[in-house]
Amino acid sequence: MRTVASFVGRTAAWIVILAAVTVIVVAVLIPRIAGATPYTILTGSMQPAYPPGTLVVVRPVDDTDDLSVGDVVTVQLESGEETVVTHRIVEIQHRADSQTQFITKGDANDVPDAEPRMPVQVRGEVWYSIPYLGYISTALTGSQRSWLVTAIAVGLIGYAAWMFTGAWRERRRRAGAKPAEQAVGDERDQTTDPKDHSLDTE
């Protein structure tokens, strides 16, 4: 019973470790490596695809001419401003001056956004998303996120090392116990029954 409980405990611990590592990789490491930016969906305008609290990872678009109707993009509300919105492109217009502009709309909204978006306002296209993780990201500052990622990474590495060390010690203990059990068994086999050496007095 103790062995089963130990196995279940180790399995659960490794599942937690793998889940935490996966979150760190998809929410932090991959965006940094790819030059992408994580954003948090704050409103319900993109439901049901991206409900509030969803973390969307947005990667830059090299050429906005590659964008098409149906793509979900993150755009500045005003050119040069930090405030952004993540909506879907519902129409692409080409003006008389050869400029392209994008008509965007939230999936849950009845009408398109009031202002068309110019290519310079496009921050990128949604690459992938993670439900609910945006709540955590919003609650933490940039420095806090970096500190938390480092702390979690160190903790996971330390816990993994402790698990491996414990498993290694357990294997050594079992390996040492087997020869001892064998030796005891051999001694028992070599012990003779006194009845076999009783003297015949008749």
Short mmCIF file of C-alpha atoms in Angstrom, two decimals:
data_model
loop_
_atom_site.label_atom_id
_atom_site.label_comp_id
_atom_site.label_asym_id
_atom_site.label_seq_id
_atom_site.Cartn_x
_atom_site.Cartn_y
_atom_site.Cartn_z
CA MET A 1 0.00 0.00 0.00
CA ARG A 2 2.83 2.37 0.88
CA THR A 3 4.50 1.66 -2.48
CA VAL A 4 1.28 2.45 -4.36
CA ALA A 5 0.77 5.68 -2.42
CA SER A 6 4.37 6.69 -3.08
CA PHE A 7 3.97 5.99 -6.80
CA VAL A 8 0.73 8.00 -6.97
CA GLY A 9 2.37 10.88 -5.10
CA ARG A 10 5.38 10.96 -7.40
CA THR A 11 3.16 10.76 -10.48
CA ALA A 12 1.01 13.66 -9.27
CA ALA A 13 4.11 15.70 -8.45
CA TRP A 14 5.54 15.15 -11.93
CA ILE A 15 2.23 16.12 -13.52
CA VAL A 16 2.29 19.40 -11.59
CA ILE A 17 5.92 19.98 -12.59
CA LEU A 18 5.21 19.33 -16.28
CA ALA A 19 2.14 21.59 -16.18
CA ALA A 20 4.13 24.44 -14.61
CA VAL A 21 6.96 24.01 -17.08
CA THR A 22 4.49 24.00 -19.98
CA VAL A 23 2.90 27.24 -18.77
CA ILE A 24 6.30 28.93 -18.44
CA VAL A 25 7.37 27.75 -21.89
CA VAL A 26 4.23 28.77 -23.79
CA ALA A 27 3.57 32.00 -21.88
CA VAL A 28 7.09 33.34 -21.45
CA LEU A 29 9.92 31.53 -23.22
CA ILE A 30 8.35 30.98 -26.65
CA PRO A 31 7.13 34.61 -26.98
CA ARG A 32 10.59 35.92 -26.00
CA ILE A 33 12.39 33.65 -28.43
CA ALA A 34 9.98 34.41 -31.28
CA GLY A 35 9.83 38.15 -30.60
CA ALA A 36 6.13 37.89 -29.85
CA THR A 37 4.16 39.84 -27.25
CA PRO A 38 1.58 38.45 -24.78
CA TYR A 39 -1.62 40.44 -24.24
CA THR A 40 -4.59 39.82 -21.97
CA ILE A 41 -8.16 39.91 -23.26
CA LEU A 42 -10.02 42.19 -20.84
CA THR A 43 -13.51 42.38 -22.33
CA GLY A 44 -16.03 40.01 -23.86
CA SER A 45 -15.90 41.48 -27.37
CA MET A 46 -14.12 38.43 -28.78
CA GLN A 47 -16.24 35.75 -27.14
CA PRO A 48 -16.54 32.83 -27.50
CA ALA A 49 -13.15 32.42 -29.17
CA TYR A 50 -11.26 34.56 -26.66
CA PRO A 51 -13.19 35.13 -23.42
CA PRO A 52 -11.98 37.62 -20.80
CA GLY A 53 -8.82 36.49 -19.04
CA THR A 54 -7.39 34.78 -22.12
CA LEU A 55 -3.70 35.35 -22.76
CA VAL A 56 -3.10 35.87 -26.49
CA VAL A 57 0.42 35.70 -27.87
CA VAL A 58 0.79 38.10 -30.80
CA ARG A 59 3.67 37.92 -33.23
CA PRO A 60 4.69 40.78 -35.53
CA VAL A 61 3.53 40.81 -39.13
CA ASP A 62 6.38 41.40 -41.57
CA ASP A 63 4.06 42.51 -44.34
CA THR A 64 0.49 43.61 -43.60
CA ASP A 65 -0.39 42.75 -47.22
CA ASP A 66 -0.25 39.12 -46.07
CA LEU A 67 -3.19 39.68 -43.74
CA SER A 68 -6.60 38.54 -44.90
CA VAL A 69 -10.21 38.70 -43.82
CA GLY A 70 -10.77 36.45 -40.82
CA ASP A 71 -7.35 37.03 -39.24
CA VAL A 72 -7.36 38.15 -35.61
CA VAL A 73 -5.01 41.07 -35.05
CA THR A 74 -3.96 43.32 -32.22
CA VAL A 75 -4.10 46.97 -33.27
CA GLN A 76 -3.49 50.34 -31.65
CA LEU A 77 -6.62 52.34 -31.00
CA GLU A 78 -4.66 55.43 -31.96
CA SER A 79 -1.47 55.37 -34.00
CA GLY A 80 1.54 55.61 -31.69
CA GLU A 81 -0.49 54.95 -28.53
CA GLU A 82 0.05 51.97 -26.23
CA THR A 83 -3.65 51.12 -25.86
CA VAL A 84 -4.55 48.20 -28.11
CA VAL A 85 -7.50 46.02 -28.97
CA THR A 86 -7.60 42.50 -30.37
CA HIS A 87 -10.31 42.10 -33.02
CA ARG A 88 -10.94 40.20 -36.23
CA ILE A 89 -10.45 41.65 -39.70
CA VAL A 90 -13.82 41.66 -41.45
CA GLU A 91 -12.92 43.78 -44.48
CA ILE A 92 -9.84 45.11 -46.25
CA GLN A 93 -10.23 48.36 -48.13
CA HIS A 94 -7.91 49.97 -50.66
CA ARG A 95 -8.21 53.71 -50.79
CA ALA A 96 -7.75 55.93 -53.83
CA ASP A 97 -4.32 56.99 -52.55
CA SER A 98 -3.22 53.32 -52.65
CA GLN A 99 -3.31 53.06 -48.87
CA THR A 100 -4.72 49.90 -47.31
CA GLN A 101 -6.98 50.04 -44.28
CA PHE A 102 -8.48 47.26 -42.20
CA ILE A 103 -12.01 47.12 -40.88
CA THR A 104 -12.01 45.20 -37.60
CA LYS A 105 -14.80 43.89 -35.40
CA GLY A 106 -15.18 41.96 -32.18
CA ASP A 107 -16.81 38.57 -32.73
CA ALA A 108 -19.44 39.38 -30.08
CA ASN A 109 -20.08 42.92 -31.34
CA ASP A 110 -22.99 43.76 -33.62
CA VAL A 111 -21.14 46.36 -35.68
CA PRO A 112 -17.53 46.89 -36.83
CA ASP A 113 -15.20 49.22 -34.99
CA ALA A 114 -15.91 52.90 -35.66
CA GLU A 115 -12.49 53.68 -37.11
CA PRO A 116 -10.60 51.74 -39.79
CA ARG A 117 -7.10 50.59 -38.83
CA MET A 118 -4.06 51.59 -40.83
CA PRO A 119 -1.12 49.18 -41.36
CA VAL A 120 1.04 51.22 -38.98
CA GLN A 121 -1.43 50.50 -36.18
CA VAL A 122 -1.16 46.72 -36.53
CA ARG A 123 0.93 45.31 -33.68
CA GLY A 124 0.68 41.76 -34.91
CA GLU A 125 -1.47 38.71 -35.53
CA VAL A 126 -2.66 36.35 -32.82
CA TRP A 127 -0.42 33.29 -32.86
CA TYR A 128 -1.94 31.21 -30.06
CA SER A 129 -3.88 31.72 -26.86
CA ILE A 130 -4.10 30.32 -23.31
CA PRO A 131 -7.42 30.60 -21.43
CA TYR A 132 -7.43 32.24 -17.97
CA LEU A 133 -3.66 32.76 -17.82
CA GLY A 134 -4.16 36.41 -18.67
CA TYR A 135 -5.58 37.08 -15.21
CA ILE A 136 -2.23 36.15 -13.66
CA SER A 137 -0.29 38.13 -16.24
CA THR A 138 -2.40 41.24 -15.62
CA ALA A 139 -1.96 41.00 -11.85
CA LEU A 140 1.84 41.03 -12.12
CA THR A 141 4.23 43.72 -13.33
CA GLY A 142 7.01 42.93 -15.79
CA SER A 143 9.64 42.66 -13.05
CA GLN A 144 7.34 40.53 -10.91
CA ARG A 145 6.73 38.15 -13.81
CA SER A 146 10.48 37.80 -14.39
CA TRP A 147 11.08 37.19 -10.69
CA LEU A 148 8.24 34.67 -10.51
CA VAL A 149 9.47 32.76 -13.57
CA THR A 150 12.98 32.58 -12.10
CA ALA A 151 11.68 31.46 -8.71
CA ILE A 152 9.45 28.79 -10.25
CA ALA A 153 12.27 27.54 -12.49
CA VAL A 154 14.69 27.27 -9.54
CA GLY A 155 12.04 25.59 -7.42
CA LEU A 156 11.17 23.08 -10.13
CA ILE A 157 14.83 22.23 -10.74
CA GLY A 158 15.40 21.79 -7.00
CA TYR A 159 12.32 19.64 -6.59
CA ALA A 160 13.25 17.51 -9.60
CA ALA A 161 16.74 17.01 -8.15
CA TRP A 162 15.23 16.02 -4.82
CA MET A 163 12.91 13.53 -6.54
CA PHE A 164 15.77 11.97 -8.51
CA THR A 165 17.95 11.77 -5.40
CA GLY A 166 15.19 10.10 -3.43
CA ALA A 167 14.55 7.58 -6.21
CA TRP A 168 18.28 6.84 -6.50
CA ARG A 169 18.59 6.26 -2.74
CA GLU A 170 15.55 3.99 -2.79
CA ARG A 171 17.06 1.89 -5.59
CA ARG A 172 20.33 1.62 -3.69
CA ARG A 173 18.51 0.58 -0.53
CA ARG A 174 16.60 -2.09 -2.37
CA ALA A 175 19.73 -3.28 -4.15
CA GLY A 176 21.53 -3.60 -0.80
CA ALA A 177 18.62 -5.41 0.78
CA LYS A 178 18.51 -8.18 -1.81
CA PRO A 179 22.01 -9.65 -1.10
CA ALA A 180 21.24 -9.53 2.63
CA GLU A 181 18.00 -11.43 2.11
CA GLN A 182 19.83 -13.93 -0.08
CA ALA A 183 22.50 -14.45 2.59
CA VAL A 184 19.88 -15.12 5.25
CA GLY A 185 18.19 -17.59 2.97
CA ASP A 186 21.47 -19.43 2.32
CA GLU A 187 22.16 -19.68 6.05
CA ARG A 188 18.75 -21.17 6.63
CA ASP A 189 19.34 -23.73 3.89
CA GLN A 190 22.64 -24.76 5.48
CA THR A 191 21.16 -25.22 8.99
CA THR A 192 20.57 -28.93 9.70
CA ASP A 193 17.74 -30.36 11.67
CA PRO A 194 19.00 -31.87 14.98
CA LYS A 195 16.72 -34.82 14.44
CA ASP A 196 18.84 -35.89 11.51
CA HIS A 197 21.84 -36.47 13.86
CA SER A 198 20.04 -38.20 16.77
CA LEU A 199 21.83 -41.31 18.09
CA ASP A 200 20.26 -44.71 17.89
CA THR A 201 20.51 -46.07 21.45
CA GLU A 202 19.03 -49.43 20.69
#
